Structures are given as C-alpha cells and as structure tokens.
Amino acid sequence: MGLNCCCQCTLLLALSSTLGGLFAACYYQHDPWYRCLFLGIFCLLQSMMTCCVYGNDKSRAIDGEWRISEVTLYMWTALFGGLGAIMGMCCYNHKTSKSCFICMVAFLFILNICIYAGLAYIIFHFFP
C-alpha cells in the first residue's frame, strides 16, 4: 500500500500524538480528572486528524489526483478516530453513497470506541 508524503507525515503525527497522549495520561498526574482530560484531548486530536484525512481524500477526488485507498481510510477509522471519520463523511459528503463503506465505518467506529474504552481501563486500572 503506497502512501504519499502527506499521508506518511499525518500518520507519523498520529502515532506520535498517540504515544505522547498515553504517556501523559499515565504518568503526568495522579488525579483522575487530569487523566480524563488527557484522554479526552487525545481522542479529540485523533478524530480531528482522521477527519482531515477524509477531507484530503475528498479534495483529491475533486481534483482528480491520486486517492487514499479505502483500506487506509478504514485503518484511520479503526485506530485513530471513528468519530472523525463520521464527521469527515458528513462534512465533506465523502463516500456517503457507498452503503458498504458506511456500514464498515459504523462497525469500525464501534471498534474504535472499544479501543478507547480499553485504553481508559488500562490507564485507570493499572496506573493508580
């Protein structure tokens, strides 16, 4: 799966913010409210980046340029922000006519919520 430079930089930014957000949520403060704040900011940033990837793909579709593959969009939805994917689909009217894509994004959104819930459990349970 070939990714262009913009997608590679965005993916690197997403991975680094993921590690930084998890580190901050685990070790920064022992107050649970700070952990909730960090986890919320972490989820928001991940969703914003996913929304930007969907917007980038939509602008490439309009301009007739090289497109981001659906598998890459699925990966972003599952790992980095299901809410951002849904917002990107609604705001940019991107892939809203493909019912198979919509169902897969809905499933991956639920998977993403489970991933975030697992992260929250790990942060609050194993790092008291």
C-alpha atoms as an extended CHARMM CRD file, in Angstrom:
* protein
*
       128  EXT
         1         1  MET       CA              0.0000000000        0.0000000000        0.0000000000  PROA      1               0.0000000000
         2         2  GLY       CA              1.7880000000        3.1240000000       -1.1860000000  PROA      2               0.0000000000
         3         3  LEU       CA              1.3080000000        6.2910000000        0.8110000000  PROA      3               0.0000000000
         4         4  ASN       CA              2.3130000000        9.7190000000       -0.3990000000  PROA      4               0.0000000000
         5         5  CYS       CA              4.3870000000       12.1050000000        1.7170000000  PROA      5               0.0000000000
         6         6  CYS       CA              1.3750000000       13.9510000000        3.1850000000  PROA      6               0.0000000000
         7         7  CYS       CA             -0.2330000000       10.7200000000        4.3810000000  PROA      7               0.0000000000
         8         8  GLN       CA              3.0510000000        9.4840000000        5.8050000000  PROA      8               0.0000000000
         9         9  CYS       CA              3.5610000000       12.7150000000        7.7650000000  PROA      9               0.0000000000
        10        10  THR       CA             -0.0130000000       12.6370000000        9.0510000000  PROA      10              0.0000000000
        11        11  LEU       CA              0.3690000000        9.0040000000       10.0770000000  PROA      11              0.0000000000
        12        12  LEU       CA              3.6250000000        9.8000000000       11.8770000000  PROA      12              0.0000000000
        13        13  LEU       CA              1.9440000000       12.7250000000       13.6610000000  PROA      13              0.0000000000
        14        14  ALA       CA             -0.9620000000       10.4870000000       14.6930000000  PROA      14              0.0000000000
        15        15  LEU       CA              1.3240000000        7.7920000000       16.0570000000  PROA      15              0.0000000000
        16        16  SER       CA              3.4910000000       10.2670000000       17.9630000000  PROA      16              0.0000000000
        17        17  SER       CA              0.4810000000       12.0270000000       19.4620000000  PROA      17              0.0000000000
        18        18  THR       CA             -0.9150000000        8.6280000000       20.4240000000  PROA      18              0.0000000000
        19        19  LEU       CA              2.2280000000        7.7290000000       22.3340000000  PROA      19              0.0000000000
        20        20  GLY       CA              2.5040000000       11.2050000000       23.8570000000  PROA      20              0.0000000000
        21        21  GLY       CA             -1.1370000000       11.2470000000       24.9220000000  PROA      21              0.0000000000
        22        22  LEU       CA             -0.9000000000        7.8400000000       26.5200000000  PROA      22              0.0000000000
        23        23  PHE       CA              2.3030000000        8.7570000000       28.3300000000  PROA      23              0.0000000000
        24        24  ALA       CA              0.7550000000       11.9710000000       29.6490000000  PROA      24              0.0000000000
        25        25  ALA       CA             -2.4350000000       10.2120000000       30.7110000000  PROA      25              0.0000000000
        26        26  CYS       CA             -0.4960000000        7.5060000000       32.5580000000  PROA      26              0.0000000000
        27        27  TYR       CA              2.2540000000        9.4490000000       34.2470000000  PROA      27              0.0000000000
        28        28  TYR       CA              1.5060000000       13.1760000000       34.3590000000  PROA      28              0.0000000000
        29        29  GLN       CA             -0.8960000000       13.4610000000       37.2810000000  PROA      29              0.0000000000
        30        30  HSD       CA             -2.3690000000       11.0930000000       39.7920000000  PROA      30              0.0000000000
        31        31  ASP       CA             -5.6420000000       12.9800000000       39.8050000000  PROA      31              0.0000000000
        32        32  PRO       CA             -8.2410000000       11.0170000000       37.7800000000  PROA      32              0.0000000000
        33        33  TRP       CA             -9.7430000000       14.2120000000       36.3670000000  PROA      33              0.0000000000
        34        34  TYR       CA             -6.4490000000       15.0820000000       34.6900000000  PROA      34              0.0000000000
        35        35  ARG       CA             -6.3710000000       11.6290000000       33.1860000000  PROA      35              0.0000000000
        36        36  CYS       CA             -9.8980000000       12.0860000000       31.8550000000  PROA      36              0.0000000000
        37        37  LEU       CA             -8.8820000000       15.4420000000       30.4010000000  PROA      37              0.0000000000
        38        38  PHE       CA             -5.8110000000       13.9790000000       28.6970000000  PROA      38              0.0000000000
        39        39  LEU       CA             -7.7700000000       11.0270000000       27.3570000000  PROA      39              0.0000000000
        40        40  GLY       CA            -10.4710000000       13.3640000000       26.0240000000  PROA      40              0.0000000000
        41        41  ILE       CA             -7.9360000000       15.6250000000       24.3290000000  PROA      41              0.0000000000
        42        42  PHE       CA             -6.2010000000       12.5470000000       22.9440000000  PROA      42              0.0000000000
        43        43  CYS       CA             -9.4620000000       11.2480000000       21.4310000000  PROA      43              0.0000000000
        44        44  LEU       CA            -10.3140000000       14.6860000000       20.0370000000  PROA      44              0.0000000000
        45        45  LEU       CA             -6.9240000000       15.1020000000       18.3490000000  PROA      45              0.0000000000
        46        46  GLN       CA             -7.0890000000       11.6360000000       16.8420000000  PROA      46              0.0000000000
        47        47  SER       CA            -10.5800000000       12.3050000000       15.4810000000  PROA      47              0.0000000000
        48        48  MET       CA             -9.5320000000       15.6550000000       14.0480000000  PROA      48              0.0000000000
        49        49  MET       CA             -6.6370000000       14.0360000000       12.2060000000  PROA      49              0.0000000000
        50        50  THR       CA             -8.9250000000       11.3430000000       10.8180000000  PROA      50              0.0000000000
        51        51  CYS       CA            -11.3810000000       13.9930000000        9.6520000000  PROA      51              0.0000000000
        52        52  CYS       CA             -8.5060000000       15.7940000000        7.8920000000  PROA      52              0.0000000000
        53        53  VAL       CA             -7.5010000000       12.5740000000        6.1200000000  PROA      53              0.0000000000
        54        54  TYR       CA            -11.0750000000       12.1620000000        4.8540000000  PROA      54              0.0000000000
        55        55  GLY       CA            -11.1000000000       15.8010000000        3.7380000000  PROA      55              0.0000000000
        56        56  ASN       CA             -7.7700000000       15.3210000000        1.9840000000  PROA      56              0.0000000000
        57        57  ASP       CA             -9.1370000000       12.3120000000        0.1150000000  PROA      57              0.0000000000
        58        58  LYS       CA            -12.2480000000       14.2590000000       -0.8860000000  PROA      58              0.0000000000
        59        59  SER       CA            -10.2000000000       17.1610000000       -2.2440000000  PROA      59              0.0000000000
        60        60  ARG       CA             -8.0610000000       14.6860000000       -4.1840000000  PROA      60              0.0000000000
        61        61  ALA       CA            -11.2380000000       13.1410000000       -5.6130000000  PROA      61              0.0000000000
        62        62  ILE       CA            -12.4650000000       16.5470000000       -6.7570000000  PROA      62              0.0000000000
        63        63  ASP       CA             -9.1020000000       17.4380000000       -8.3180000000  PROA      63              0.0000000000
        64        64  GLY       CA             -8.7660000000       14.0360000000       -9.9940000000  PROA      64              0.0000000000
        65        65  GLU       CA             -5.4950000000       13.2620000000       -8.2070000000  PROA      65              0.0000000000
        66        66  TRP       CA             -4.1400000000       10.0830000000       -6.6050000000  PROA      66              0.0000000000
        67        67  ARG       CA             -6.6040000000        8.8840000000       -3.9360000000  PROA      67              0.0000000000
        68        68  ILE       CA             -6.1730000000        7.4120000000       -0.4850000000  PROA      68              0.0000000000
        69        69  SER       CA             -7.2570000000        3.7700000000       -0.5630000000  PROA      69              0.0000000000
        70        70  GLU       CA            -10.3360000000        2.6180000000        1.3050000000  PROA      70              0.0000000000
        71        71  VAL       CA             -8.1860000000        0.2360000000        3.3590000000  PROA      71              0.0000000000
        72        72  THR       CA             -6.1420000000        3.2110000000        4.5890000000  PROA      72              0.0000000000
        73        73  LEU       CA             -9.3340000000        5.0920000000        5.4430000000  PROA      73              0.0000000000
        74        74  TYR       CA            -10.5520000000        2.0230000000        7.3320000000  PROA      74              0.0000000000
        75        75  MET       CA             -7.2660000000        1.8850000000        9.2400000000  PROA      75              0.0000000000
        76        76  TRP       CA             -7.5860000000        5.5310000000       10.2460000000  PROA      76              0.0000000000
        77        77  THR       CA            -11.1800000000        4.9400000000       11.3400000000  PROA      77              0.0000000000
        78        78  ALA       CA            -10.3580000000        1.9050000000       13.4640000000  PROA      78              0.0000000000
        79        79  LEU       CA             -7.1560000000        3.1240000000       15.0710000000  PROA      79              0.0000000000
        80        80  PHE       CA             -7.2910000000        6.8830000000       15.2180000000  PROA      80              0.0000000000
        81        81  GLY       CA            -10.8230000000        8.2020000000       15.3010000000  PROA      81              0.0000000000
        82        82  GLY       CA            -14.1660000000        6.7680000000       14.3730000000  PROA      82              0.0000000000
        83        83  LEU       CA            -15.9310000000        9.9930000000       15.2590000000  PROA      83              0.0000000000
        84        84  GLY       CA            -13.5900000000       11.9450000000       12.9780000000  PROA      84              0.0000000000
        85        85  ALA       CA            -14.3560000000        9.5410000000       10.1480000000  PROA      85              0.0000000000
        86        86  ILE       CA            -18.0830000000       10.0410000000       10.5560000000  PROA      86              0.0000000000
        87        87  MET       CA            -17.6170000000       13.8050000000       10.7860000000  PROA      87              0.0000000000
        88        88  GLY       CA            -15.3930000000       13.7340000000        7.6890000000  PROA      88              0.0000000000
        89        89  MET       CA            -18.0050000000       11.7590000000        5.7910000000  PROA      89              0.0000000000
        90        90  CYS       CA            -20.7660000000       14.1770000000        6.7920000000  PROA      90              0.0000000000
        91        91  CYS       CA            -18.8550000000       17.4630000000        6.4630000000  PROA      91              0.0000000000
        92        92  TYR       CA            -17.2300000000       16.6570000000        3.1240000000  PROA      92              0.0000000000
        93        93  ASN       CA            -20.0500000000       14.4360000000        1.8100000000  PROA      93              0.0000000000
        94        94  HSD       CA            -17.3890000000       11.8170000000        1.2420000000  PROA      94              0.0000000000
        95        95  LYS       CA            -18.3100000000        8.2650000000        0.2520000000  PROA      95              0.0000000000
        96        96  THR       CA            -21.8490000000        8.7430000000        1.5730000000  PROA      96              0.0000000000
        97        97  SER       CA            -23.3800000000        6.9840000000       -1.4290000000  PROA      97              0.0000000000
        98        98  LYS       CA            -21.4780000000        3.7340000000       -0.7800000000  PROA      98              0.0000000000
        99        99  SER       CA            -23.5910000000        1.7360000000        1.6660000000  PROA      99              0.0000000000
       100       100  CYS       CA            -20.8860000000       -0.9140000000        2.1510000000  PROA      100             0.0000000000
       101       101  PHE       CA            -18.3720000000        1.7800000000        3.1480000000  PROA      101             0.0000000000
       102       102  ILE       CA            -20.8710000000        3.3760000000        5.5530000000  PROA      102             0.0000000000
       103       103  CYS       CA            -21.5610000000        0.0310000000        7.2570000000  PROA      103             0.0000000000
       104       104  MET       CA            -17.8550000000       -0.6960000000        7.5850000000  PROA      104             0.0000000000
       105       105  VAL       CA            -17.1770000000        2.7630000000        9.0630000000  PROA      105             0.0000000000
       106       106  ALA       CA            -20.0210000000        2.2560000000       11.5460000000  PROA      106             0.0000000000
       107       107  PHE       CA            -18.5480000000       -1.0970000000       12.5980000000  PROA      107             0.0000000000
       108       108  LEU       CA            -15.0530000000        0.4090000000       12.8930000000  PROA      108             0.0000000000
       109       109  PHE       CA            -16.4630000000        3.3260000000       14.8990000000  PROA      109             0.0000000000
       110       110  ILE       CA            -17.8000000000        0.8300000000       17.4480000000  PROA      110             0.0000000000
       111       111  LEU       CA            -14.4300000000       -0.9440000000       17.4090000000  PROA      111             0.0000000000
       112       112  ASN       CA            -12.7080000000        2.4070000000       17.9830000000  PROA      112             0.0000000000
       113       113  ILE       CA            -14.9320000000        3.0940000000       20.9950000000  PROA      113             0.0000000000
       114       114  CYS       CA            -13.9490000000       -0.3090000000       22.3920000000  PROA      114             0.0000000000
       115       115  ILE       CA            -10.2670000000        0.5270000000       21.8590000000  PROA      115             0.0000000000
       116       116  TYR       CA            -10.6610000000        3.8360000000       23.6940000000  PROA      116             0.0000000000
       117       117  ALA       CA            -12.5750000000        2.1030000000       26.4950000000  PROA      117             0.0000000000
       118       118  GLY       CA             -9.7630000000       -0.4420000000       26.7860000000  PROA      118             0.0000000000
       119       119  LEU       CA             -7.1970000000        2.3470000000       26.9430000000  PROA      119             0.0000000000
       120       120  ALA       CA             -9.2060000000        4.0900000000       29.6400000000  PROA      120             0.0000000000
       121       121  TYR       CA             -9.4270000000        0.8600000000       31.6120000000  PROA      121             0.0000000000
       122       122  ILE       CA             -5.6740000000        0.3140000000       31.3550000000  PROA      122             0.0000000000
       123       123  ILE       CA             -4.8820000000        3.9050000000       32.3200000000  PROA      123             0.0000000000
       124       124  PHE       CA             -7.2000000000        3.9720000000       35.3280000000  PROA      124             0.0000000000
       125       125  HSD       CA             -6.7080000000        0.3920000000       36.4830000000  PROA      125             0.0000000000
       126       126  PHE       CA             -3.0030000000       -0.2450000000       36.0960000000  PROA      126             0.0000000000
       127       127  PHE       CA             -1.7040000000        3.2660000000       36.7680000000  PROA      127             0.0000000000
       128       128  PRO       CA             -3.3930000000        4.3390000000       40.0100000000  PROA      128             0.0000000000
